Coordinates of C-alpha atoms and ligand atoms in Angstrom, one line a residue:
M1 CA -4.4 10.2 1.2
I2 CA -7.2 10.9 -1.5
T3 CA -9.8 8.6 0.3
T4 CA -9.4 10.1 3.8
K5 CA -9.4 13.7 2.5
I6 CA -12.9 12.7 0.9
A7 CA -14.1 11.0 3.9
N8 CA -13.1 14.2 6.0
V9 CA -15.2 16.6 3.4
I10 CA -18.0 14.1 4.2
K11 CA -17.8 14.0 7.8
E12 CA -17.3 17.8 8.0
I13 CA -20.3 18.4 5.8
G14 CA -22.4 15.9 7.8
K15 CA -21.6 17.9 11.0
K16 CA -23.0 21.0 9.2
L17 CA -26.0 19.0 8.8
N18 CA -26.6 17.5 12.1
M19 CA -25.6 13.9 11.0
E20 CA -23.8 11.6 12.8
L21 CA -21.2 10.0 10.5
E22 CA -18.7 7.1 11.7
N23 CA -16.3 4.9 9.7
I24 CA -17.1 6.8 6.4
N25 CA -15.7 4.6 3.4
V26 CA -15.0 6.0 0.5
I27 CA -13.8 3.7 -2.3
E28 CA -12.4 3.8 -5.5
S29 CA -15.2 3.9 -8.5
N30 CA -15.7 0.8 -10.3
R31 CA -17.4 2.9 -13.1
K32 CA -14.1 4.8 -13.9
D33 CA -16.0 6.7 -16.5
L34 CA -18.4 7.8 -14.1
C35 CA -16.6 9.1 -11.4
D36 CA -13.2 8.6 -9.6
Y37 CA -14.3 7.6 -6.1
Q38 CA -17.7 6.8 -4.5
F39 CA -19.5 6.7 -1.1
D40 CA -22.3 4.3 -0.4
G41 CA -22.8 5.4 3.2
T42 CA -26.3 7.3 2.3
F43 CA -28.0 3.8 2.8
Q44 CA -26.7 3.2 6.3
L45 CA -28.0 6.7 6.9
A46 CA -31.3 6.5 5.8
K47 CA -32.4 4.2 8.6
T48 CA -31.3 6.3 11.2
L49 CA -32.7 9.7 9.3
H50 CA -35.7 8.2 8.2
K51 CA -35.0 10.0 4.8
S52 CA -34.2 8.1 1.5
P53 CA -30.4 7.7 0.4
L54 CA -31.5 9.9 -2.4
E55 CA -32.4 12.7 -0.7
I56 CA -29.7 12.5 2.0
G57 CA -27.4 12.3 -1.0
Q58 CA -28.9 15.5 -2.1
M59 CA -28.4 17.1 1.0
L60 CA -24.8 16.3 1.3
V61 CA -24.1 17.3 -2.6
E62 CA -25.8 20.4 -2.1
E63 CA -23.7 21.6 1.2
I64 CA -20.5 20.5 -0.2
K65 CA -21.0 22.9 -3.5
K66 CA -21.9 25.5 -0.8
H67 CA -18.5 25.8 0.3
P68 CA -15.8 26.4 -1.9
E69 CA -13.0 25.3 0.6
Y70 CA -14.2 21.9 -0.2
S71 CA -16.0 22.2 -3.7
H72 CA -12.2 22.9 -5.1
L73 CA -11.5 19.4 -4.4
F74 CA -13.9 18.2 -7.0
Q75 CA -14.7 18.6 -10.8
N76 CA -18.0 17.2 -10.1
V77 CA -19.9 15.8 -7.1
E78 CA -23.4 14.1 -7.8
V79 CA -25.8 11.9 -6.3
I80 CA -26.8 9.2 -8.4
P81 CA -30.5 6.8 -7.9
P82 CA -30.5 5.3 -5.6
G83 CA -28.4 7.3 -3.8
F84 CA -24.6 6.7 -4.2
L85 CA -22.3 9.8 -4.1
N86 CA -20.0 10.2 -7.0
F87 CA -16.9 12.2 -7.0
T88 CA -14.6 13.2 -9.7
L89 CA -11.5 15.0 -8.7
S90 CA -10.6 18.4 -9.6
S91 CA -7.2 18.9 -11.6
E92 CA -6.2 21.0 -8.8
I93 CA -6.5 18.2 -6.3
I94 CA -4.8 15.7 -8.4
N95 CA -1.7 17.9 -9.0
E96 CA -1.7 19.0 -5.5
I97 CA -1.2 15.8 -4.1
L98 CA 1.6 14.5 -6.9
N99 CA 3.4 17.5 -5.9
E100 CA 3.3 16.2 -2.5
M101 CA 4.6 12.8 -3.9
I102 CA 7.3 14.9 -5.9
Q103 CA 8.6 16.9 -3.0
N104 CA 8.3 14.3 0.1
D105 CA 10.9 11.1 1.0
K106 CA 8.9 8.3 0.7
F107 CA 6.2 10.0 -1.7
G108 CA 4.9 11.8 1.6
I109 CA 3.3 8.4 2.5
T110 CA 2.0 9.2 6.2
L111 CA 3.8 6.3 8.5
P112 CA 1.5 4.2 10.9
K113 CA 2.3 3.9 14.4
K114 CA 6.0 2.0 14.6
Q115 CA 5.4 -1.7 15.9
K116 CA 8.1 -4.4 16.5
I117 CA 7.5 -7.1 14.3
F118 CA 9.1 -10.8 14.6
M119 CA 8.9 -12.6 11.1
D120 CA 10.0 -16.4 10.7
Y121 CA 10.0 -17.0 7.1
G122 CA 12.4 -19.1 4.7
G123 CA 12.2 -22.0 7.3
P124 CA 14.4 -24.2 5.0
N125 CA 15.3 -27.9 6.5
I126 CA 19.1 -28.5 6.7
A127 CA 20.4 -31.5 5.1
K128 CA 17.4 -31.9 2.7
P129 CA 17.6 -29.9 -0.8
L130 CA 15.8 -26.7 -0.8
H131 CA 12.6 -27.2 -2.9
V132 CA 10.3 -24.7 -4.4
G133 CA 7.7 -24.5 -1.1
H134 CA 10.7 -22.8 0.6
L135 CA 11.2 -20.9 -2.3
R136 CA 7.8 -19.4 -1.8
S137 CA 8.5 -18.7 2.0
A138 CA 11.7 -16.6 1.5
I139 CA 10.2 -14.6 -1.6
V140 CA 6.6 -13.7 0.1
G141 CA 8.5 -13.3 3.4
E142 CA 11.1 -11.1 2.3
A143 CA 8.7 -9.0 0.5
I144 CA 6.4 -8.4 3.6
K145 CA 9.7 -7.6 5.5
R146 CA 10.6 -5.0 3.2
M147 CA 6.9 -3.4 2.9
L148 CA 6.8 -3.6 6.8
K149 CA 10.4 -1.9 7.1
Y150 CA 9.3 0.9 4.2
L151 CA 6.2 2.0 6.8
G152 CA 8.8 2.4 9.3
H153 CA 8.2 -0.8 11.4
D154 CA 11.2 -2.8 13.0
V155 CA 11.4 -5.7 11.8
I156 CA 13.5 -8.8 13.1
A157 CA 13.7 -11.5 10.3
D158 CA 14.5 -15.2 11.6
V159 CA 15.2 -18.0 9.2
H160 CA 14.1 -20.7 11.8
L161 CA 16.0 -23.8 10.1
G162 CA 14.6 -26.8 10.2
D163 CA 17.6 -28.6 12.2
Y164 CA 16.9 -31.0 14.7
G165 CA 14.3 -33.2 13.2
L166 CA 14.5 -37.1 12.0
Q167 CA 16.1 -36.2 8.8
I168 CA 19.2 -35.2 11.0
G169 CA 19.2 -38.7 12.5
E170 CA 18.8 -40.4 9.1
V171 CA 21.7 -38.4 7.4
I172 CA 24.0 -39.4 10.3
Y173 CA 22.8 -43.1 9.9
G174 CA 23.5 -43.1 6.6
L175 CA 27.2 -41.2 6.5
K176 CA 28.2 -43.7 9.3
E177 CA 26.8 -46.6 7.3
K178 CA 28.9 -45.6 4.3
N179 CA 31.8 -45.1 6.5
I180 CA 32.1 -41.3 5.5
S181 CA 34.4 -39.4 8.0
L182 CA 33.3 -36.1 9.4
E183 CA 36.1 -34.4 7.4
D184 CA 35.3 -36.2 4.1
I185 CA 31.3 -35.1 4.1
T186 CA 30.5 -33.1 1.1
L187 CA 27.4 -31.2 0.1
Q188 CA 27.2 -33.8 -2.7
D189 CA 26.9 -36.7 0.0
L190 CA 24.1 -34.9 1.8
E191 CA 22.2 -34.8 -1.3
T192 CA 22.3 -38.3 -2.2
I193 CA 22.1 -39.9 1.3
Y194 CA 18.7 -38.1 2.4
P195 CA 16.6 -39.3 -0.4
W196 CA 18.2 -42.4 -0.2
M197 CA 17.4 -43.0 3.4
N198 CA 14.1 -41.6 3.5
E199 CA 13.5 -44.2 0.8
R200 CA 14.9 -46.8 3.0
I201 CA 13.2 -45.9 6.5
K202 CA 9.5 -46.2 4.5
N203 CA 9.9 -49.9 4.5
D204 CA 12.4 -50.5 7.3
E205 CA 11.1 -49.9 10.8
I206 CA 14.2 -51.1 12.5
V207 CA 16.5 -48.5 10.7
K208 CA 13.5 -45.7 11.3
E209 CA 14.0 -46.9 15.0
Q210 CA 17.5 -46.3 14.8
C211 CA 17.6 -42.7 12.9
A212 CA 14.8 -41.8 15.7
K213 CA 17.3 -42.8 18.3
I214 CA 20.1 -40.9 16.9
T215 CA 18.0 -38.0 16.8
K216 CA 17.1 -38.2 20.2
D217 CA 20.4 -38.8 21.4
L218 CA 21.7 -35.8 19.3
Q219 CA 19.1 -33.4 20.9
E220 CA 20.3 -34.8 24.5
G221 CA 24.1 -33.7 23.6
Q222 CA 25.6 -36.9 22.5
E223 CA 28.8 -35.6 21.2
E224 CA 30.1 -37.8 18.5
Y225 CA 26.5 -37.0 16.9
H226 CA 26.8 -33.3 17.7
A227 CA 30.2 -33.0 15.8
Y228 CA 28.5 -34.4 12.7
F229 CA 25.5 -32.4 13.3
E230 CA 27.6 -29.2 13.4
K231 CA 29.4 -30.3 10.1
I232 CA 25.9 -31.0 8.2
K233 CA 24.7 -27.4 9.8
K234 CA 27.9 -26.0 8.1
I235 CA 27.6 -27.4 4.9
S236 CA 24.1 -27.3 4.3
G237 CA 23.7 -24.1 5.8
D238 CA 26.5 -22.5 3.5
D239 CA 24.5 -23.7 0.3
I240 CA 21.1 -22.3 1.7
L241 CA 23.0 -19.2 2.0
R242 CA 24.5 -18.9 -1.2
I243 CA 20.5 -19.5 -2.6
Y244 CA 19.5 -16.7 -0.3
K245 CA 22.0 -14.7 -1.8
Y246 CA 21.3 -15.3 -5.2
L247 CA 17.3 -14.2 -4.3
D248 CA 18.7 -10.9 -2.0
V249 CA 16.9 -12.6 0.9
S250 CA 18.6 -11.8 4.2
F251 CA 17.7 -12.3 8.1
D252 CA 19.0 -10.6 11.1
L253 CA 19.1 -14.1 13.1
W254 CA 20.4 -17.4 11.5
L255 CA 18.5 -19.6 14.2
G256 CA 16.9 -23.1 13.9
E257 CA 15.0 -25.4 16.0
S258 CA 18.1 -26.7 17.7
D259 CA 18.6 -23.0 19.5
A260 CA 15.2 -23.6 21.1
Y261 CA 16.5 -26.4 23.4
P262 CA 18.0 -23.9 26.1
Y263 CA 14.5 -22.6 26.8
I264 CA 12.3 -25.7 26.8
E265 CA 13.3 -26.1 30.7
P266 CA 12.1 -22.8 31.8
L267 CA 8.9 -23.0 29.5
T268 CA 8.2 -26.4 30.8
K269 CA 8.4 -24.4 34.3
E270 CA 6.2 -21.9 33.2
L271 CA 3.7 -24.5 31.8
E272 CA 3.7 -26.4 34.9
N273 CA 3.2 -23.6 36.9
K274 CA 0.1 -22.5 35.0
N275 CA -1.1 -26.2 35.3
L276 CA -1.4 -26.3 31.7
L277 CA 0.7 -29.9 31.0
T278 CA -1.4 -32.9 31.4
E279 CA 0.0 -36.9 31.3
S280 CA -1.9 -38.5 28.6
E281 CA -1.0 -42.3 27.5
G282 CA 2.7 -41.2 29.0
A283 CA 3.0 -38.3 27.1
K284 CA 2.5 -34.9 28.2
V285 CA 0.1 -32.6 26.0
V286 CA -1.6 -29.3 26.4
F287 CA -5.2 -29.5 26.1
I288 CA -6.3 -26.5 23.6
A289 CA -9.8 -27.3 22.4
K290 CA -12.5 -24.4 23.3
E291 CA -16.0 -24.6 23.8
S292 CA -16.9 -22.3 20.8
D293 CA -14.7 -25.0 18.3
K294 CA -16.6 -26.1 15.3
K295 CA -13.8 -28.4 14.3
E296 CA -11.9 -31.1 16.6
M297 CA -8.8 -29.3 17.9
P298 CA -6.5 -32.3 19.4
P299 CA -4.1 -31.3 22.0
L300 CA -0.5 -30.2 21.4
V301 CA 1.7 -32.9 21.9
Y302 CA 4.7 -31.4 24.1
Q303 CA 6.6 -34.4 24.9
K304 CA 6.2 -37.9 23.5
K305 CA 6.3 -41.0 25.7
N306 CA 10.1 -41.8 24.9
K307 CA 11.2 -38.1 26.2
A308 CA 11.6 -36.8 22.5
Y309 CA 10.3 -33.1 22.1
L310 CA 8.5 -32.2 18.9
Y311 CA 8.2 -29.5 16.4
G312 CA 5.4 -27.7 18.6
T313 CA 8.0 -27.8 21.5
T314 CA 10.7 -26.4 19.6
D315 CA 8.2 -23.7 18.0
L316 CA 6.8 -22.6 21.8
A317 CA 10.5 -22.5 23.0
T318 CA 11.4 -20.3 20.4
I319 CA 8.7 -18.2 21.2
Y320 CA 9.5 -18.4 24.8
D321 CA 13.1 -17.1 23.9
R322 CA 11.7 -14.3 21.3
I323 CA 9.3 -12.7 23.8
H324 CA 11.8 -12.5 26.4
K325 CA 14.6 -10.9 24.1
Y326 CA 12.6 -8.9 21.7
H327 CA 9.1 -8.2 23.1
P328 CA 7.5 -8.0 19.8
D329 CA 4.0 -6.4 19.3
T330 CA 3.5 -9.0 16.6
F331 CA 4.7 -12.4 15.0
I332 CA 4.5 -13.1 11.4
Y333 CA 4.8 -16.7 10.4
L334 CA 5.1 -17.9 6.9
T335 CA 4.7 -21.4 5.9
D336 CA 3.2 -23.9 3.6
Y337 CA -0.6 -23.6 4.4
R338 CA -0.8 -27.4 5.5
Q339 CA 0.9 -26.3 8.9
K340 CA -2.3 -24.0 9.3
L341 CA -3.2 -26.8 12.0
H342 CA 0.0 -26.5 13.7
F343 CA 0.4 -23.1 14.2
E344 CA -3.0 -22.8 15.4
S345 CA -2.1 -25.1 18.0
V346 CA 0.9 -23.5 18.9
F347 CA -0.9 -19.9 19.1
R348 CA -3.3 -21.2 21.5
V349 CA -1.1 -22.8 24.1
C350 CA 0.3 -18.8 23.7
E351 CA -2.9 -17.6 24.7
K352 CA -3.2 -20.0 27.4
L353 CA 0.2 -18.4 28.7
G354 CA -1.1 -15.1 28.4
Y355 CA 1.4 -14.3 25.7
T356 CA -1.3 -12.9 23.5
K357 CA -1.9 -10.0 26.0
D358 CA 0.9 -8.3 24.8
A359 CA 1.8 -9.7 21.3
S360 CA -0.6 -11.0 18.2
F361 CA 0.4 -14.1 16.1
E362 CA 0.0 -14.4 12.8
H363 CA 0.3 -17.5 10.3
I364 CA 0.3 -17.0 6.7
G365 CA -0.4 -20.0 4.9
F366 CA 0.9 -20.3 1.4
G367 CA -0.7 -22.5 -1.3
T368 CA 1.5 -24.7 -3.7
V369 CA 3.6 -24.0 -6.9
N370 CA 2.0 -25.9 -9.7
G371 CA 2.9 -26.9 -13.1
K372 CA 1.1 -26.1 -16.2
D373 CA -0.7 -29.4 -15.6
G374 CA -1.9 -28.2 -12.6
K375 CA 0.0 -30.5 -10.3
P376 CA 3.0 -29.7 -7.8
F377 CA 5.6 -28.0 -10.2
K378 CA 8.6 -30.1 -11.7
T379 CA 11.2 -29.6 -14.0
R380 CA 11.7 -31.0 -17.5
E381 CA 13.4 -33.9 -15.8
G382 CA 10.4 -34.6 -13.8
K383 CA 11.8 -34.1 -10.4
S384 CA 10.8 -31.8 -8.1
P385 CA 13.3 -29.1 -9.1
K386 CA 16.5 -28.1 -7.1
L387 CA 16.6 -24.6 -7.1
D388 CA 19.8 -24.1 -9.3
S389 CA 18.6 -26.3 -12.0
L390 CA 15.4 -24.2 -11.7
F391 CA 17.1 -20.8 -12.2
E392 CA 19.0 -22.3 -15.1
E393 CA 15.9 -23.3 -16.7
V394 CA 14.3 -19.9 -16.2
K395 CA 17.4 -18.1 -17.6
E396 CA 17.6 -20.5 -20.6
T397 CA 13.8 -20.1 -21.2
F398 CA 14.2 -16.2 -21.1
K399 CA 17.0 -16.4 -23.3
K400 CA 15.5 -18.3 -25.9
A401 CA 12.2 -15.9 -26.1
N402 CA 14.2 -13.0 -26.4
E403 CA 16.8 -13.7 -28.9
K404 CA 17.7 -10.1 -29.1
N405 CA 18.7 -9.9 -25.4
Q406 CA 21.6 -12.2 -26.3
D407 CA 24.1 -10.1 -25.3
M408 CA 23.0 -9.4 -21.6
S409 CA 25.4 -9.5 -19.1
E410 CA 25.2 -12.6 -16.7
K411 CA 24.4 -10.0 -13.6
D412 CA 21.5 -8.6 -15.8
L413 CA 20.3 -11.8 -16.7
D414 CA 20.3 -13.1 -12.7
I415 CA 18.4 -10.0 -12.2
L416 CA 15.8 -11.2 -14.8
V417 CA 15.9 -14.7 -13.5
N418 CA 14.7 -13.1 -10.0
A419 CA 12.2 -10.6 -11.8
I420 CA 10.5 -13.7 -13.5
I421 CA 10.3 -15.8 -10.4
K422 CA 9.4 -13.6 -7.9
F423 CA 6.8 -11.5 -10.2
A424 CA 5.3 -14.7 -11.1
D425 CA 4.9 -15.6 -7.6
L426 CA 4.0 -12.2 -5.9
Q427 CA 1.1 -11.1 -8.5
N428 CA -1.0 -14.2 -6.8
S429 CA -2.1 -13.4 -2.9
P430 CA 0.0 -15.7 -0.8
E431 CA -2.7 -18.5 0.2
K432 CA -3.6 -19.4 -3.4
D433 CA -1.9 -22.1 -5.6
Y434 CA -0.5 -20.5 -8.9
I435 CA 1.1 -22.2 -12.0
F436 CA 4.4 -21.3 -12.6
D437 CA 4.5 -21.4 -16.7
I438 CA 8.0 -20.3 -17.0
T439 CA 7.4 -19.3 -20.7
K440 CA 4.7 -17.3 -19.8
F441 CA 6.2 -15.3 -17.2
S442 CA 9.3 -15.0 -19.3
N443 CA 7.4 -13.0 -21.7
L444 CA 8.1 -9.1 -22.5
T445 CA 4.4 -8.5 -22.6
G446 CA 1.8 -9.6 -20.1
K447 CA 1.7 -9.2 -16.1
T448 CA 5.5 -10.5 -16.1
G449 CA 8.4 -9.6 -14.3
P450 CA 10.3 -8.5 -17.8
Y451 CA 7.2 -6.2 -18.8
I452 CA 7.6 -4.3 -15.6
L453 CA 11.3 -4.0 -15.9
Y454 CA 11.1 -3.3 -19.8
T455 CA 8.7 -0.3 -19.1
Y456 CA 11.0 1.1 -16.6
L457 CA 13.9 1.0 -18.8
R458 CA 12.0 2.4 -21.7
I459 CA 10.8 5.7 -19.7
E460 CA 14.3 5.8 -18.3
S461 CA 15.8 6.1 -21.5
I462 CA 13.1 8.9 -22.6
L463 CA 14.1 10.8 -19.6
K464 CA 17.9 10.5 -20.0
K465 CA 17.6 12.0 -23.4
E466 CA 16.0 15.3 -21.7
S467 CA 16.9 17.9 -19.3
N468 CA 14.1 19.1 -17.0
S469 CA 14.6 21.3 -14.1
L470 CA 11.1 21.5 -13.2
K471 CA 10.2 20.8 -9.5
E472 CA 6.5 21.3 -9.7
L473 CA 3.7 20.3 -11.9
N474 CA 1.4 23.2 -13.0
Q475 CA -2.7 22.7 -12.3
E476 CA -3.3 21.3 -15.7
I477 CA -3.9 17.8 -17.0
Y478 CA -3.9 17.6 -20.6
D479 CA -5.8 14.6 -21.6
S480 CA -7.6 11.5 -20.4
I481 CA -4.7 9.2 -20.8
D482 CA -2.9 11.6 -18.8
R483 CA -5.3 11.9 -16.4
E484 CA -5.8 8.2 -15.7
L485 CA -1.8 7.8 -15.3
R486 CA -1.9 10.6 -12.4
L487 CA -5.0 8.8 -11.1
K488 CA -3.3 5.8 -10.8
I489 CA -0.1 7.4 -9.2
I490 CA -2.1 9.1 -6.4
E491 CA -3.5 5.5 -5.5
L492 CA -0.1 4.4 -4.1
E493 CA -0.3 5.5 -0.7
K494 CA -3.7 3.5 -0.1
T495 CA -2.4 0.6 -2.0
L496 CA 0.8 0.2 0.4
N497 CA -1.0 0.6 3.4
Y498 CA -3.4 -1.8 2.2
A499 CA -0.7 -4.5 0.9
V500 CA 0.8 -4.3 4.5
K501 CA -2.3 -4.6 6.3
M502 CA -3.5 -7.5 4.4
R503 CA 0.4 -8.9 4.5
S504 CA -0.1 -9.5 0.8
P505 CA 2.7 -8.4 -1.8
A506 CA 0.3 -9.2 -4.6
I507 CA -1.8 -6.2 -3.9
L508 CA 1.5 -4.0 -4.6
A509 CA 2.3 -5.9 -7.5
N510 CA -0.8 -5.6 -9.1
F511 CA -0.6 -2.0 -8.7
L512 CA 2.7 -1.8 -10.2
Y513 CA 1.7 -3.8 -13.0
E514 CA -1.6 -1.6 -13.9
L515 CA 0.7 1.7 -13.3
C516 CA 3.1 0.2 -15.9
V517 CA -0.1 -0.4 -18.3
N518 CA -0.9 3.3 -18.0
M519 CA 2.6 4.5 -18.5
N520 CA 2.7 2.6 -21.7
A521 CA -0.6 3.4 -22.8
F522 CA 0.7 7.4 -22.4
Y523 CA 3.7 6.8 -24.3
E524 CA 2.1 4.9 -27.1
K525 CA 0.0 7.9 -27.7
N526 CA 2.4 11.0 -26.3
H527 CA 5.5 10.9 -27.6
I528 CA 7.2 13.3 -25.0
N529 CA 10.9 13.4 -26.8
N530 CA 9.2 15.3 -30.0
L531 CA 7.0 17.4 -28.1
R532 CA 7.1 21.1 -29.1
E533 CA 4.9 22.7 -26.6
I534 CA 7.5 23.2 -23.7
E535 CA 5.5 23.6 -20.7
K536 CA 3.3 20.4 -21.2
K537 CA 6.4 18.6 -22.2
E538 CA 8.3 19.4 -18.8
N539 CA 5.2 18.6 -17.3
W540 CA 5.3 15.0 -18.5
L541 CA 8.5 14.7 -18.0
L542 CA 8.2 15.5 -14.4
L543 CA 5.2 13.2 -14.1
F544 CA 7.2 10.5 -15.6
Q545 CA 10.0 11.0 -13.5
L546 CA 7.8 10.4 -10.6
A547 CA 5.9 7.2 -12.0
N548 CA 9.4 5.6 -12.4
K549 CA 10.7 6.2 -9.1
I550 CA 7.8 4.8 -7.9
V551 CA 8.2 1.6 -10.1
K552 CA 12.0 1.4 -8.8
E553 CA 11.1 1.7 -5.2
M554 CA 8.0 -0.7 -5.2
L555 CA 10.0 -3.2 -7.2
L556 CA 12.8 -3.1 -4.4
L557 CA 10.0 -4.0 -1.9
L558 CA 9.2 -7.2 -4.3
G559 CA 12.6 -7.7 -4.0
I560 CA 13.2 -7.2 -7.9
Y561 CA 16.3 -5.0 -9.2
L562 CA 16.8 -3.2 -12.2
P563 CA 19.2 -4.7 -15.0
E564 CA 21.7 -2.1 -16.8
R565 CA 19.9 -2.9 -19.9
M566 CA 17.4 -5.6 -21.5
Ligands
LIG601 N1 11.6 -26.3 8.5 C1 10.0 -26.1 8.5 C2 9.3 -26.6 6.9 O1 10.2 -27.0 6.4 C3 9.3 -24.7 8.2 C4 9.9 -23.9 9.6 C5 8.8 -22.9 9.9 N2 8.9 -21.8 11.0 C6 8.4 -22.2 12.2 N3 8.8 -21.6 13.5 N4 8.0 -23.7 12.4 O2 8.2 -26.7 7.2

């Protein structure tokens, strides 16, 4: 990584000058007109060395210039008052890095120490229609999983269906009341019964009680309800699978809350042995407050007075199972940010159980998808959209906005729908709310999926017209736009590492957008196909081959595929 390379130079030079340099932080310049990278550590050093930052900077620069093995990396190194070190890279080093990227698998990125990571995302509830919120968990989760795998981690993904909650009791109640027999249940029934029952129990305590009773009996293994449950899970699960397939979202494990029940017993034993369960008003709870808490931390309710288990219980039992079966180093959960407290509570119980000694637990809480009015997203009919109608609306909007693309194949259109929805989402850091403006994100210009895909196809068509046998770039950089593109490309490794570290596909998505802006700017000015200077042409073609390969592979990490044409 170039920043590491520069940091190493500073470290070596520091040693020669007897300066103790730790944790050297080289950053990308925010004034690209002045330099490419900068180092501000002279201010820190000033305190210990009793010299001014400027003097320290001067000493470092002079020393670098004395050593050709370091100075060849830079076209210019200088210190700017009051003491910033500015680095401008040499063409030689830029091209050396680019050649490493060209010649190596995964662009020569150094892979981190391999970890086993357990991811829990998607999290749809059976018998309730999937909504936009679940879309986010699936899209962001899938992108994080793909990035982690790209860097060589061992990732296990579980969908963790919400399949044992009150909604099941409600739907079974509704089905029975409507005399719909087990064999006759359809997806349509489930879609209508849940909203109807949900409205009903708001005003009818007795019905609500009965639904809760059905849920509890089901959890205790009542046979008839279990048969209903299996059937509902199959029908609803198949539909969820169909949607995930459309979105290219996939899981290694297709488990749910119900699968955690066998682990409640051993977990309860463990909690009891460690004296962590307390009776409180008839319920069993785990106290998790700490003295250092700034806000109130209510206990986690493990079992209700009526003996029913709760969301926290199934999550803990699921963790019990996952730890014993897979021994992960890290757990990552993705849900709506409103579940933040839930996960904090669950993780605190894990800490009390000693699970956090061997594994770290992370919850990524994402924001809401809003409409142009700033309120939670709704389709034209004014309902919180069922996902199918959302996909259709996006497709129609794209077609309308791009009339000349009317003859695109249905398969390519589906790829575009995915690109539009995913790029709209993934360019925002997960915890932020964002506005899903379908018209804006369907556009071929601006920070959109179609823009990135269009850039790729345009460059691909240029590359296809030429044959190029060049395998290595020469030492030259031909103009400033060319240089900007090359500098952007060498940021890939740092960007991807940072995106993974922050669990933020947005960092990668924004890099991709900027890369495409550089590629387009380059192409506007330099029409490669018509060039007569053969060497320059071949070098540029090779550079574009690299850039487009990056676009393709990184898009794939975001779950975005390439259409044949558009
Ligand atoms: N089913 C939950 C919901 O719709 C999300 C599940 C998230 N995963 C978990 N292990 N709790 O809100």
